[in-house]
Tab-separated table of C-alpha atoms and ligand atoms in Angstrom:
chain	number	residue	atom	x	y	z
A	1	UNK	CA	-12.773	-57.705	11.587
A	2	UNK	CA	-16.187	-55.515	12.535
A	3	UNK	CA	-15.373	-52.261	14.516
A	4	UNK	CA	-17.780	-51.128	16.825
A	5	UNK	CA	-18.831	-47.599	17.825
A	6	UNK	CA	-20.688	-47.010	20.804
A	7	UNK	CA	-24.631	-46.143	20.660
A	8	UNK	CA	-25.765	-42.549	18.939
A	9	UNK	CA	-26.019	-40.143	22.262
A	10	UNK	CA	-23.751	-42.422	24.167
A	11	UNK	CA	-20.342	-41.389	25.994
A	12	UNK	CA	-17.638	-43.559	27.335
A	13	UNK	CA	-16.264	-41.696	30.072
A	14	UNK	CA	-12.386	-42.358	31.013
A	15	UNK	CA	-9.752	-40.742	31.951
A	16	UNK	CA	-9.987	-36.805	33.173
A	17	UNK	CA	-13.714	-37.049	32.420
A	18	UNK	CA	-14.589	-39.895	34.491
A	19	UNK	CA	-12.592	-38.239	36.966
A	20	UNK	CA	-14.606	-35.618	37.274
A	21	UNK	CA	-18.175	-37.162	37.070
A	22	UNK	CA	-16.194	-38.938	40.107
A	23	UNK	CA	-15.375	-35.432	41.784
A	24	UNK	CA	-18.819	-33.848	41.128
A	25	UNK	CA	-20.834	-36.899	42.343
A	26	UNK	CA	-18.705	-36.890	45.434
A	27	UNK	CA	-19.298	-32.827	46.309
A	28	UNK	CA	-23.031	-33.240	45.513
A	29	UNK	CA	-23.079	-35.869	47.627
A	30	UNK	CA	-21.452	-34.328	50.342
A	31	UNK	CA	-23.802	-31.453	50.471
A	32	UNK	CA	-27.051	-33.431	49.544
A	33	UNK	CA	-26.038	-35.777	52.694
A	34	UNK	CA	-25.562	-32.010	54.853
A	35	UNK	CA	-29.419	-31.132	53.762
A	36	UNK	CA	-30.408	-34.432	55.099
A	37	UNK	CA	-31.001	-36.619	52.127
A	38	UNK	CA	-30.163	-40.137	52.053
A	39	UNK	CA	-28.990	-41.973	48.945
A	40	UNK	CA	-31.765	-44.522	47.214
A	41	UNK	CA	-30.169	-46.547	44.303
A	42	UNK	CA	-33.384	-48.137	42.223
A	43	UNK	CA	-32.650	-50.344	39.469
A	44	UNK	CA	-31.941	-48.602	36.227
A	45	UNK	CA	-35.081	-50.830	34.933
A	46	UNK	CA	-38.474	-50.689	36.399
A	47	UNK	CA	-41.871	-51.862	34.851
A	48	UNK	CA	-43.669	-49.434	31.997
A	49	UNK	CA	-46.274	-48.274	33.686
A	50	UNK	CA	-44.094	-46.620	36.502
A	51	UNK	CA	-43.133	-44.281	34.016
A	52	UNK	CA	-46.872	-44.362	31.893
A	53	UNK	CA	-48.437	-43.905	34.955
A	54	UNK	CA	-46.607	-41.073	36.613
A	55	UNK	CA	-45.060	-39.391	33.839
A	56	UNK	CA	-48.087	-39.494	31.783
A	57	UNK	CA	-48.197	-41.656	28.688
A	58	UNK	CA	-49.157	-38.333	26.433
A	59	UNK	CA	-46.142	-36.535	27.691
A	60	UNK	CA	-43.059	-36.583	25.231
A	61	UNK	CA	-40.704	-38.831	27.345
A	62	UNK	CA	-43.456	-41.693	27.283
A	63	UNK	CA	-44.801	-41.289	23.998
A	64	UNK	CA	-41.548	-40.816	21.851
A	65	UNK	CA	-38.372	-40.780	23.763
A	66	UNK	CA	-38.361	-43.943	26.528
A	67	UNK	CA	-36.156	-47.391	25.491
A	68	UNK	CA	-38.954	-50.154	26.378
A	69	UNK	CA	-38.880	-53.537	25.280
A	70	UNK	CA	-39.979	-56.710	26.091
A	71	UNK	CA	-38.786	-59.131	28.598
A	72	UNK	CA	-38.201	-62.952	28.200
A	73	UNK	CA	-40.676	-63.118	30.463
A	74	UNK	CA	-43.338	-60.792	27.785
A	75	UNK	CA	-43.342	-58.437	30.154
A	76	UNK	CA	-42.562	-54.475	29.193
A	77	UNK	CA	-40.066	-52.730	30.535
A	78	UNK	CA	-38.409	-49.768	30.330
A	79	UNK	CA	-34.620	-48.227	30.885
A	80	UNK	CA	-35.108	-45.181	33.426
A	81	UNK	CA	-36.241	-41.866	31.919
A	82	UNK	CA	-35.959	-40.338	34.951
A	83	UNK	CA	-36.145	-40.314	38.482
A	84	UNK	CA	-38.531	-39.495	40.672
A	85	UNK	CA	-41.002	-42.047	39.581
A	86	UNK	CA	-39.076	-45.388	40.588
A	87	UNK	CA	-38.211	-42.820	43.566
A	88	UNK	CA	-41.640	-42.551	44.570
A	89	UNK	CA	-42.260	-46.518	43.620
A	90	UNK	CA	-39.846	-47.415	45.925
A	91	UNK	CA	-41.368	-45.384	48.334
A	92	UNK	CA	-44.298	-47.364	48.510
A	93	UNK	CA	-43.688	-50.733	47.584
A	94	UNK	CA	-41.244	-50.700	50.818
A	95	UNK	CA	-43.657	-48.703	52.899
A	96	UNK	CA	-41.235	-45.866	53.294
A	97	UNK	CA	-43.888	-43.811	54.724
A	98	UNK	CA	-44.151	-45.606	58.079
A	99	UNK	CA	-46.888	-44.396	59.773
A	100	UNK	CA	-47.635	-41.046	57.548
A	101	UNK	CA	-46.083	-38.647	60.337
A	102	UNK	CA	-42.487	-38.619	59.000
A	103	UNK	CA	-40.854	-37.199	55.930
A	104	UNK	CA	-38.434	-39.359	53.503
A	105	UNK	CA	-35.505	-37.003	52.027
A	106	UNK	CA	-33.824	-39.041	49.377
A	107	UNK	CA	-31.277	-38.158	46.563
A	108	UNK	CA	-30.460	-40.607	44.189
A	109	UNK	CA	-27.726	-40.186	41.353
A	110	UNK	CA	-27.182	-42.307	37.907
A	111	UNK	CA	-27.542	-43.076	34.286
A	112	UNK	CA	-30.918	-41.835	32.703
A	113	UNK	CA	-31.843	-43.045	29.234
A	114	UNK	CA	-34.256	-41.337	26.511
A	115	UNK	CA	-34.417	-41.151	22.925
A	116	UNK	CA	-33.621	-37.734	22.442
A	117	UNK	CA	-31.680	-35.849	19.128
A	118	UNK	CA	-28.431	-35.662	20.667
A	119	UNK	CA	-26.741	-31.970	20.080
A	120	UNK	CA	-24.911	-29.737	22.784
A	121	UNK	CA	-25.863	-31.134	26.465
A	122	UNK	CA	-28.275	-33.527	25.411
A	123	UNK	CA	-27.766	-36.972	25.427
A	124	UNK	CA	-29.617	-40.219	25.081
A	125	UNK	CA	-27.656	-41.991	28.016
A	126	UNK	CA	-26.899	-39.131	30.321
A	127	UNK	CA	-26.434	-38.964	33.962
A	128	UNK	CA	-28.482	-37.188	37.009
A	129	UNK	CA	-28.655	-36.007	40.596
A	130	UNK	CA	-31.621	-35.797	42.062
A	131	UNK	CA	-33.353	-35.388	45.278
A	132	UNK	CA	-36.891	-35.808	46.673
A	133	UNK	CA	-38.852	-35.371	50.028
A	134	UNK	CA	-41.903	-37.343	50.568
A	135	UNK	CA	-44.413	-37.523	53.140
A	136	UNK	CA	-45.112	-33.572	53.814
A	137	UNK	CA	-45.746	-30.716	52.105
A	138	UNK	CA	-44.895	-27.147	53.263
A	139	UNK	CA	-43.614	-24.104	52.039
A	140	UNK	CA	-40.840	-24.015	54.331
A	141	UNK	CA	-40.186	-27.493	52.810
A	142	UNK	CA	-40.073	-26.371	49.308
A	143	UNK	CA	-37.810	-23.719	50.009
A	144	UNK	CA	-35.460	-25.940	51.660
A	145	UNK	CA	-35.470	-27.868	49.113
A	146	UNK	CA	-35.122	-25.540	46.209
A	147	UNK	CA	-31.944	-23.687	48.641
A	148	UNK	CA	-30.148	-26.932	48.620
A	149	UNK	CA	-30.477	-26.689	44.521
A	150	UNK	CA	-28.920	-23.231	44.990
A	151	UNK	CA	-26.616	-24.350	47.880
A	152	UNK	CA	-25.549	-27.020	45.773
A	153	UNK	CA	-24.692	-24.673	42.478
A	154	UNK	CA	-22.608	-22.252	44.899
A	155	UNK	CA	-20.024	-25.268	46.536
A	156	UNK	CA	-19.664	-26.496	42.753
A	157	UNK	CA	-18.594	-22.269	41.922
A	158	UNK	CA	-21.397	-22.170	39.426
A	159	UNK	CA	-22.379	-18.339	38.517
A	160	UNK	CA	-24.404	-17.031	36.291
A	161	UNK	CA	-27.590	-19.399	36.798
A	162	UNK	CA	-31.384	-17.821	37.267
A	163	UNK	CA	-33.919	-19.747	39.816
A	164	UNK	CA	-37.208	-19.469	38.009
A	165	UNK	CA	-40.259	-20.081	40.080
A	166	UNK	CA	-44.095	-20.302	39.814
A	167	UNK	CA	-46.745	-21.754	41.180
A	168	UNK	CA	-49.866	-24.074	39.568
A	169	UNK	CA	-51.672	-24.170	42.434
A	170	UNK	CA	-53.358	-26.850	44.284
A	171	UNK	CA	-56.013	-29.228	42.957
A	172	UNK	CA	-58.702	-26.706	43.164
A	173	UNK	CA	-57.008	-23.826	41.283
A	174	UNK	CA	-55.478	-25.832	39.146
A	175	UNK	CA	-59.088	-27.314	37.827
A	176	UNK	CA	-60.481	-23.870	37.297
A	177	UNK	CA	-57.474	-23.427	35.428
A	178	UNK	CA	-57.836	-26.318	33.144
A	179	UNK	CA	-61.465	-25.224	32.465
A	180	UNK	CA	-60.235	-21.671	31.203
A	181	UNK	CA	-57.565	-23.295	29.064
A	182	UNK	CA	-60.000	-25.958	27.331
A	183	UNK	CA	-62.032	-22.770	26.441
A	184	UNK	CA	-59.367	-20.847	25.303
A	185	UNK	CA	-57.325	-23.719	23.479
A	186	UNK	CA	-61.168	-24.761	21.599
A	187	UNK	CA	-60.853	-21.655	19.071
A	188	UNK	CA	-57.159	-21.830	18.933
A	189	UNK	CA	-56.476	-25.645	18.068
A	190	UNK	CA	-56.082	-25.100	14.362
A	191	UNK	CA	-52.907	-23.162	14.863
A	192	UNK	CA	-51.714	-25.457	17.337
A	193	UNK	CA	-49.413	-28.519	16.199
A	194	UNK	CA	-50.553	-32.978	16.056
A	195	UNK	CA	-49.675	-33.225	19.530
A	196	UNK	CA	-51.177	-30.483	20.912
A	197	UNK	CA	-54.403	-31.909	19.557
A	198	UNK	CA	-54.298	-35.120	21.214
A	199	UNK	CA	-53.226	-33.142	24.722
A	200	UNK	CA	-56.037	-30.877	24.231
A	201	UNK	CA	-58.556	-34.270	24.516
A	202	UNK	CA	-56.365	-35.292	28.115
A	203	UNK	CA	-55.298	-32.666	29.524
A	204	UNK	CA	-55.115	-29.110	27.954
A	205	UNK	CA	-52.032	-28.140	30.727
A	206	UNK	CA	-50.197	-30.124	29.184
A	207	UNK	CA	-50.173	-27.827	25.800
A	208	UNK	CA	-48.011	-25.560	27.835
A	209	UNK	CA	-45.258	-28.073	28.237
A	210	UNK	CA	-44.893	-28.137	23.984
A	211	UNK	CA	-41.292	-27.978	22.374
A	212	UNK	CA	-42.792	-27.417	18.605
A	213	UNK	CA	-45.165	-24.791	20.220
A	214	UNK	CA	-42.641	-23.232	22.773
A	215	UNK	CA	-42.419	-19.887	20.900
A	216	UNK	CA	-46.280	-19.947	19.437
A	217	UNK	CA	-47.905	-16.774	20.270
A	218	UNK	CA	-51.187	-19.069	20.886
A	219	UNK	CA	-49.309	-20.588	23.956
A	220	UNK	CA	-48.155	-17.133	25.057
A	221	UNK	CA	-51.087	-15.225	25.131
A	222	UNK	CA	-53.297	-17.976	26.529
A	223	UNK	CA	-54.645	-17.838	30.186
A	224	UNK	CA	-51.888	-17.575	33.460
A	225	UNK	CA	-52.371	-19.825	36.460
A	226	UNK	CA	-52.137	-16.782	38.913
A	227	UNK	CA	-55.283	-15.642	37.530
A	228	UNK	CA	-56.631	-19.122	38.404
A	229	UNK	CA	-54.788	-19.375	41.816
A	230	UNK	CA	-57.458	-19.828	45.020
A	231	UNK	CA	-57.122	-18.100	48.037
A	232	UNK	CA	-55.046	-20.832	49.622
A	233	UNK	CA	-52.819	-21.193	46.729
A	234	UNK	CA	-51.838	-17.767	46.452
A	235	UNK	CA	-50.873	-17.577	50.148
A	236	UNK	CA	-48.618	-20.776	49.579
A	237	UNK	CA	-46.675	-19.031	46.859
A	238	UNK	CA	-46.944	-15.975	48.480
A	239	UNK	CA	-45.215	-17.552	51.753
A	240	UNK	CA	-42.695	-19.732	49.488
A	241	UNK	CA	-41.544	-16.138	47.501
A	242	UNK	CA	-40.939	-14.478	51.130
A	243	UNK	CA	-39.072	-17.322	52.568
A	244	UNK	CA	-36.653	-17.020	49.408
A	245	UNK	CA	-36.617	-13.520	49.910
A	246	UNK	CA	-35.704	-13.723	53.917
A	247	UNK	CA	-32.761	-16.369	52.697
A	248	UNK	CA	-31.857	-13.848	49.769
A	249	UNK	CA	-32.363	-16.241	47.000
A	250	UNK	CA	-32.802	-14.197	44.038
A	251	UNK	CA	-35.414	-15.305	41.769
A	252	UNK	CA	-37.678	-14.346	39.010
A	253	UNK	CA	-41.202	-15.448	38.772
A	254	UNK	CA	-42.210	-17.063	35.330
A	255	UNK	CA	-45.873	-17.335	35.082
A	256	UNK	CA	-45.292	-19.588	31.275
A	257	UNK	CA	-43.310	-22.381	34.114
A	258	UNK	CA	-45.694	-25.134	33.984
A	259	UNK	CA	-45.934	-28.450	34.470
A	260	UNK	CA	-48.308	-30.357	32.994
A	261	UNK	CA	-48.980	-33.224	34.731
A	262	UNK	CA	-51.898	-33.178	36.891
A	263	UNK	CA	-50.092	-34.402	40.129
A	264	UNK	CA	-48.058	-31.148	40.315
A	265	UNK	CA	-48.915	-29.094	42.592
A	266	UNK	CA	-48.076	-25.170	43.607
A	267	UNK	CA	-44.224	-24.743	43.306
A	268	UNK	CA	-42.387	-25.399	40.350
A	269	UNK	CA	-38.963	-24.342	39.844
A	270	UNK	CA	-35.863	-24.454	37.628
A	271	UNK	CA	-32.724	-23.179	37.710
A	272	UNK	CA	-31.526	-21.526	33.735
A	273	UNK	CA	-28.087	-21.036	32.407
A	274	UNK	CA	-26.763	-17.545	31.932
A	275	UNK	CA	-24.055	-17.617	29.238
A	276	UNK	CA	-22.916	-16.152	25.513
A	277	UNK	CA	-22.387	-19.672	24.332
A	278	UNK	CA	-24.607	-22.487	23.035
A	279	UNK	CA	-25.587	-23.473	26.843
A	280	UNK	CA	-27.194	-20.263	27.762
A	281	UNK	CA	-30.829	-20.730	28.389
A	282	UNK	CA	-30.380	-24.192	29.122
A	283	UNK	CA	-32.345	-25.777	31.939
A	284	UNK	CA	-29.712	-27.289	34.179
A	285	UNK	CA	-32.434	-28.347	36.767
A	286	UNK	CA	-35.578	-29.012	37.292
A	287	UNK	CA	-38.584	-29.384	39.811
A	288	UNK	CA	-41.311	-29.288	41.781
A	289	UNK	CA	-43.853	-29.887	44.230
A	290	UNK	CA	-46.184	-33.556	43.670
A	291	UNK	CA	-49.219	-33.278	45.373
A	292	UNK	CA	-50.840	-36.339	43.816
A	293	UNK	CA	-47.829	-38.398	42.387
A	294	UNK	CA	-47.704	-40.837	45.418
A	295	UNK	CA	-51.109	-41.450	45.293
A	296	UNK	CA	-51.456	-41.673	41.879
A	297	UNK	CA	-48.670	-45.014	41.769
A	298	UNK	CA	-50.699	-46.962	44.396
A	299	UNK	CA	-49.418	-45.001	47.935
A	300	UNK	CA	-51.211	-42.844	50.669
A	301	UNK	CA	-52.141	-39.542	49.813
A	302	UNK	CA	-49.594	-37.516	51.003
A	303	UNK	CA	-47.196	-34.753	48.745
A	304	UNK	CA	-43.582	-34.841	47.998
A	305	UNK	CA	-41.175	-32.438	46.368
A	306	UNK	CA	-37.929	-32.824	44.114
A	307	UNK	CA	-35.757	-32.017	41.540
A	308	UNK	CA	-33.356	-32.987	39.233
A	309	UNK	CA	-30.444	-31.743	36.873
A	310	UNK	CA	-28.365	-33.658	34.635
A	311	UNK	CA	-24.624	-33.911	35.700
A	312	UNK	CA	-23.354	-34.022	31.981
A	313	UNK	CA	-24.223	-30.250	31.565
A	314	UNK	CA	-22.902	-29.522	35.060
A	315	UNK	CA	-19.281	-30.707	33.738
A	316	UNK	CA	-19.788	-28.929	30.424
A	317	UNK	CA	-20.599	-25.948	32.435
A	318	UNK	CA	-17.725	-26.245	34.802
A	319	UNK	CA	-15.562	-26.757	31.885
A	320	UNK	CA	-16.870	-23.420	30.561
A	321	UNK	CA	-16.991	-21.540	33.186
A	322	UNK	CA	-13.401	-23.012	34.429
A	323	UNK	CA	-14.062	-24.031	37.793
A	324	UNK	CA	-12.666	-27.146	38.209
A	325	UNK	CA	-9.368	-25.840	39.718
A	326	UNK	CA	-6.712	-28.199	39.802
A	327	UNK	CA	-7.389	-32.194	39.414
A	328	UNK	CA	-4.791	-34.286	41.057
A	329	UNK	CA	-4.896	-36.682	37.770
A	330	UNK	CA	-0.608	-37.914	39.626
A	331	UNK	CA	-0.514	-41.207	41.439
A	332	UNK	CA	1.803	-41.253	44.675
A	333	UNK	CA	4.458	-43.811	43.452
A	334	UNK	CA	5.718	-45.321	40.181
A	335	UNK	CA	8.242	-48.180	41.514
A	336	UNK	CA	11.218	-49.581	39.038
A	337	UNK	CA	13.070	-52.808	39.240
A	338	UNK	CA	16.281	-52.761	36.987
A	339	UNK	CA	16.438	-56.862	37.278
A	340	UNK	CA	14.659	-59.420	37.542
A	341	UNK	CA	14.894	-60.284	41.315
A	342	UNK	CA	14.053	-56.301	41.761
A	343	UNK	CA	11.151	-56.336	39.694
A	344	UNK	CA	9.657	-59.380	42.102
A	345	UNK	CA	10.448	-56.939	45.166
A	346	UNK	CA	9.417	-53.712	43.248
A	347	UNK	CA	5.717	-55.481	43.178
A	348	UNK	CA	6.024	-56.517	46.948
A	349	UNK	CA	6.951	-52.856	47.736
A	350	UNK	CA	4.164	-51.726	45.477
A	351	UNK	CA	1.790	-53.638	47.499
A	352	UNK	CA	2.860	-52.601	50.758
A	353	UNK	CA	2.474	-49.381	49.940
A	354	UNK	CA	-1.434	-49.727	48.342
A	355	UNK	CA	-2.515	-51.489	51.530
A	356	UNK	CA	-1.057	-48.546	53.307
A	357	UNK	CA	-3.339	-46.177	51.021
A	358	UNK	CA	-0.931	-45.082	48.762
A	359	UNK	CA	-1.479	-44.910	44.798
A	360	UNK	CA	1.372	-47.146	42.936
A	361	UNK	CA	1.929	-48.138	40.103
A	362	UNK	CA	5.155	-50.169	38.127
A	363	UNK	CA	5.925	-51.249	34.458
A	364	UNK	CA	5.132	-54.692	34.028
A	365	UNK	CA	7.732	-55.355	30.605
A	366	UNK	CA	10.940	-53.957	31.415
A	367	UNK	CA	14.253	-54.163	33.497
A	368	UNK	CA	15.556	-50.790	31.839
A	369	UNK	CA	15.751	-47.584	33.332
A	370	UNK	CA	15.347	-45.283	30.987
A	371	UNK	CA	12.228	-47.736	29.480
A	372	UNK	CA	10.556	-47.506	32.807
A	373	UNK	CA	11.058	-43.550	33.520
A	374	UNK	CA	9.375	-43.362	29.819
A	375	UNK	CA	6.331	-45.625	30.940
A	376	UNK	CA	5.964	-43.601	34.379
A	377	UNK	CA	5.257	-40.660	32.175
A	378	UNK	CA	1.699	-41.257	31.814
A	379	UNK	CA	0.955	-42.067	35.180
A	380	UNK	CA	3.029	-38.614	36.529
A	381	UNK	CA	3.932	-40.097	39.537
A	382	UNK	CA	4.909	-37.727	42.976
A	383	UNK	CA	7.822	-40.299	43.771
A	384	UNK	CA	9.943	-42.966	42.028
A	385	UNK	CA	11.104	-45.548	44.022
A	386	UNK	CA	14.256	-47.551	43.128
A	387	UNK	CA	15.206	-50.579	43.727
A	388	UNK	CA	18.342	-52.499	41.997
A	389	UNK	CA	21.029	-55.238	43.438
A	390	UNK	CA	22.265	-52.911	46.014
A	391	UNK	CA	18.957	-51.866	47.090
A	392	UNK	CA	17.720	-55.377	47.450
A	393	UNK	CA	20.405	-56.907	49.323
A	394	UNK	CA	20.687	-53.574	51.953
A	395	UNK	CA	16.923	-53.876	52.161
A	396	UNK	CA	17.668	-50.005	51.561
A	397	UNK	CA	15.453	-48.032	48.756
A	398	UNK	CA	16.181	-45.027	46.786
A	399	UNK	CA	13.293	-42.458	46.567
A	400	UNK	CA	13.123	-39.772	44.259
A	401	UNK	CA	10.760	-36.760	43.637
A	402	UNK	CA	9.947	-36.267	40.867
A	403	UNK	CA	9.840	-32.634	40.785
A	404	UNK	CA	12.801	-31.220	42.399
A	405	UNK	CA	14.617	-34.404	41.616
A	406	UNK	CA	16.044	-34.887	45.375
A	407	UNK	CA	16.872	-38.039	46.014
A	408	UNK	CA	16.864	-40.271	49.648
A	409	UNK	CA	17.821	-43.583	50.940
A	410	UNK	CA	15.193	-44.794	53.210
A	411	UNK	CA	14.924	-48.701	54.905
A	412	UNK	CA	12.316	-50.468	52.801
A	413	UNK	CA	9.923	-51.325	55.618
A	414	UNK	CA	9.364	-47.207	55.824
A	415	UNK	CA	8.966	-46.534	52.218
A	416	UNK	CA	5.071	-46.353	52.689
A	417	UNK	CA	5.013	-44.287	55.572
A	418	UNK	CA	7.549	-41.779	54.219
A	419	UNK	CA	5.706	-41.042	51.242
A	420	UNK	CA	2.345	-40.622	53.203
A	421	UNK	CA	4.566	-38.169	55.106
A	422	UNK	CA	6.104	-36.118	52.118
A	423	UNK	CA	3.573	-36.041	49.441
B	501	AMP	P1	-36.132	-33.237	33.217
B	501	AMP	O1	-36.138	-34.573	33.924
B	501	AMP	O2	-36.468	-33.340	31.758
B	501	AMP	O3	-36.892	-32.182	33.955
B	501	AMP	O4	-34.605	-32.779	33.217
B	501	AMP	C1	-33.921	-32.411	34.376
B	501	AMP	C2	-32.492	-32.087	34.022
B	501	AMP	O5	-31.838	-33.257	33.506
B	501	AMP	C3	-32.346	-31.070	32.911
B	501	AMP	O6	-32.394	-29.777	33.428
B	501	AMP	C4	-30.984	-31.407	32.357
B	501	AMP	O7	-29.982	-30.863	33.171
B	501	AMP	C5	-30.941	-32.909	32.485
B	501	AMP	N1	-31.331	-33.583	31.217
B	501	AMP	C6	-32.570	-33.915	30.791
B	501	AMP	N2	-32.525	-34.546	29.605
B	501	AMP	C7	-31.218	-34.635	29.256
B	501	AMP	C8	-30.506	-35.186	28.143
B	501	AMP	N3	-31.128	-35.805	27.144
B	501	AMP	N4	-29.155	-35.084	28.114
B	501	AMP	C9	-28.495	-34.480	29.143
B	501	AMP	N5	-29.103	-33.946	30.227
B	501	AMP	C10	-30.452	-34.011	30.291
C-alpha cells in the first residue's frame, strides 16, 4: 500500500502546535483589532500578474520561488506569496477607497506559499500576520504603524528583537538615487552575480535586495540613499525618527535597508532577532511605506503602509525564548458509563454539558472502569463524571476531580452548571 509524506517545506500542525498558532493568532488579533485594523481574508489564489505586477517579476519571489500553474480554464495563477498585493487588489477592485478622504487599516492572517530551501524558520507553506493602511500617507501614520509591530512583539513577551529603519525617499530622491547606482553598478557588474546583471538592465535598486551578493563588498561600498534624500524626504524621516524617539521606540538606522521595488517609498522597517542560536539575525518582520503600489495595480494614486512577519518563527521564537506560559491543553469533563444503559445517558450528559460551553469528552468502546480512566488519560480531563445503575435510576451523578480526587454527588440536571462553577 503507497505511504504518503506530506510536501518538502510543509507542516501538519496538530496537537500543542496547532494550539498555539490558535493562541498567537488570537492575541495578534486582539491587539491588531485595538490599533484599528480590520481583518480582510483574500483567497489564497489570485491571478499572476497581482504578484508580477506588484512584486516585480525580476524580484526573487516571482522569478524563482512562486507555485503558478495553469487553470482549466488556461488561465495562470498563482498560490499567495505574500500579502499585501491581493491586499491592495482587493482594495481596489471593491473600491475600498470610497471617496479618497478616508484611510483603510486592514490585517489579514494565513498560509503563504513559496518555493524556498526549507532549513531553520523557513518554509515553503508557512503562515503570516500582516497589516496594511491605505489611503494616506504620514509620518505619524508610519509610526503608528511600525508601534503596533512593536506593541504587538511586547503582549506576545518577545525580547531581544532590534527595529531597523531607513528611509528611500520619495519618487524624486529615489530617481537621483537610481541614477548614482546605474553609474556606480556600470564598472562594478563583473564582480556582481547572473541576477544582478539582469536587475542592473530594470532597476539597479533592486541589486541591493541580493541574497548571493548580501555580503559583497561591491554592494557595501556602493552609494547610500541619504546621500540621495531631497529636502522633503529627509524631513519625513527626520519627523518619523523623532516620533519614535518621543514614544521611546528604540531603533537603529540601517542605511543598506532597501527595498527595491520602485513603489516603495521613504520608510522601511524590520524588526531582527537577537539570539545565540540559529534564529539570531533573522528577520521576523517586515515593511514599509508604498507610495506607488496602489496605483501601480490599477487604483487611485494614493500611498499605503504595511508589514508582515511570519507566525512560524514567532512560535519557534516563543518556544526559545519560553514564553508561552502555561497552555490549558485539559478538557473540562471526561464522562464514563459502566453499562450499557449508562453509556446512552453518559452521551446525553455529555451533550448537555457542551451546549452549556463546557469541553467533554467520553470513551466510545468500553463499559469498564478502569478501561475508561486509561482512555481519559490523554484527554487530562478537570472532572470525571460517573454514572452507573445507581446513578441512573437516582438521576444522581458522581463527580470527581481529578486532582485532589474529592468526590460529590450532584442531581444530573446541575452537572453542567457545577462544573462551570468549580473548574
Ligand atoms: P517578506 O514577505 O519576505 O518580507 O517576509 C516577511 C516575514 O515573513 C519574514 O520576516 C518572516 O518572518 C516571514 N517569512 C518569509 N518567508 C518565509 C518562509 N519561507 N518561511 C517562514 N517564514 C517566512
Amino acid at each position: 500500500m503507497a505511504s504518503y509524506q506530506k510536501v518538502k517545506g510543509t507542516q501538519d500542525f496538530f496537537g500543542l502546535h496547532s494550539k498555539k498558532l490558535r493562541l498567537l493568532e488570537a492575541n495578534i488579533k486582539k491587539t491588531a483589532e485595538s490599533f484599528g485594523f480590520q481583518e480582510m481574508k483574500t483567497p489564497i489564489i489570485e491571478h499572476t500578474e497581482v504578484f508580477t505586477r506588484s512584486v516585480g517579476d525580476d524580484s526573487d519571489i516571482v522569478s524563482k520561488e512562486m507555485y503558478t500553474f495553469e487553470d482549466r480554464g488556461h488561465r495562470s495563477i498563482t498560490l499567495r506569496p505574500e500579502g499585501t498585493a491581493p491586499v491592495v487588489r482587493a482594495y481596489i477592485e471593491n473600491k475600498l477607497y470610497g471617496n479618497g478622504n478616508s484611510i483603510s487599516k486592514y490585517y489579514y492572517v494565513g498560509p503563504m506559499f513559496r518555493y524556498e530551501r526549507p532549513q531553520a524558520g523557513r518554509y515553503r507553506e508557512f503562515h503570516q500576520f500582516g497589516v496594511e493602511a491605505i489611503g494616506h500617507g504620514s509620518p505619524l501614520l508610519d509610526c503608528d504603524v511600525i508601534i503596533s509591530a512593536y506593541r504587538l512583539f511586547q503582549k506576545l513577551g518577545i525580547s531581544h528583537i532590534t527595529l531597523k529603519i531607513n528611509s528611500i525617499g520619495d519618487f524624486e530622491s529615489r530617481s537621483y538615487y537610481r541614477n548614482a547606482l546605474e553609474v556606480y553598478f556600470k564598472e562594478q557588474l563583473e564582480g556582481l552575480c547572473g541576477d544582478c546583471h539582469r536587475r542592473y538592465e530594470k532597476n539597479p535598486m533592486r541589486i541591493l535586495d541580493c541574497k548571493v551578493d548580501k555580503e559583497n563588498p561591491i554592494l557595501k561600498n556602493a552609494p547610500k540613499i541619504k546621500d540621495y534624500l531631497n529636502e522633503a524626504s529627509r524631513e519625513y524621516f527626520s519627523e518619523v525618527c523623532k516620533i519614535l524617539d518621543r514614544f521611546q521606540i528604540k531603533y537603529v538606522v540601517d542605511e543598506g535597508l532597501v527595498r527595491g521595488l520602485d513603489y516603495y517609498t521613504d520608510t522601511v522597517f524590520e524588526y531582527i532577532m537577537e539570539s545565540d542560536d540559529e534564529l539570531n539575525g533573522l528577520a521576523i518582520c517586515a515593511g514599509g511605506k508604498y507610495g506607488g503600489l496602489v496605483h501601480e495595480l490599477g487604483g487611485p494614486d494614493l500611498p499605503g503602509i504595511g508589514y508582515a512577519f511570519g507566525l512560524d518563527r514567532i512560535i519557534s521564537i516563543l518556544d526559545t525564548q519560553n514564553k508561552w506560559g502555561t497552555i490549558d491543553t485539559s478538557i473540562d469533563a471526561f464522562v464514563i458509563g459502566l453499562d450499557p444503559e449508562s453509556k446512552l445517558m453518559a452521551l446525553e450528559v455529555a451533550n448537555e454539558c457542551r451546549d452549556a460551553g463546557l469541553i467533554v469528552e467520553l470513551d466510545y468502546r468500553s463499559t469498564i472502569l478502569k478501561t475508561q480512566f486509561k482512555t481519559s488519560e490523554a484527554f487530562n480531563p478537570k472532572y470525571f463524571i460517573i454514572i452507573g445503575e445507581e446513578e441512573r435510576e437516582s438521576r444522581m451523578i458522581t463527580i470527581k476531580n481529578s486532582q485532589n480526587k474529592t468526590q460529590e454527588r450532584i442531581a444530573m440536571s446541575m452537572c453542567a452548571s457545577w462544573i462551570k462553577e468549580n473548574r
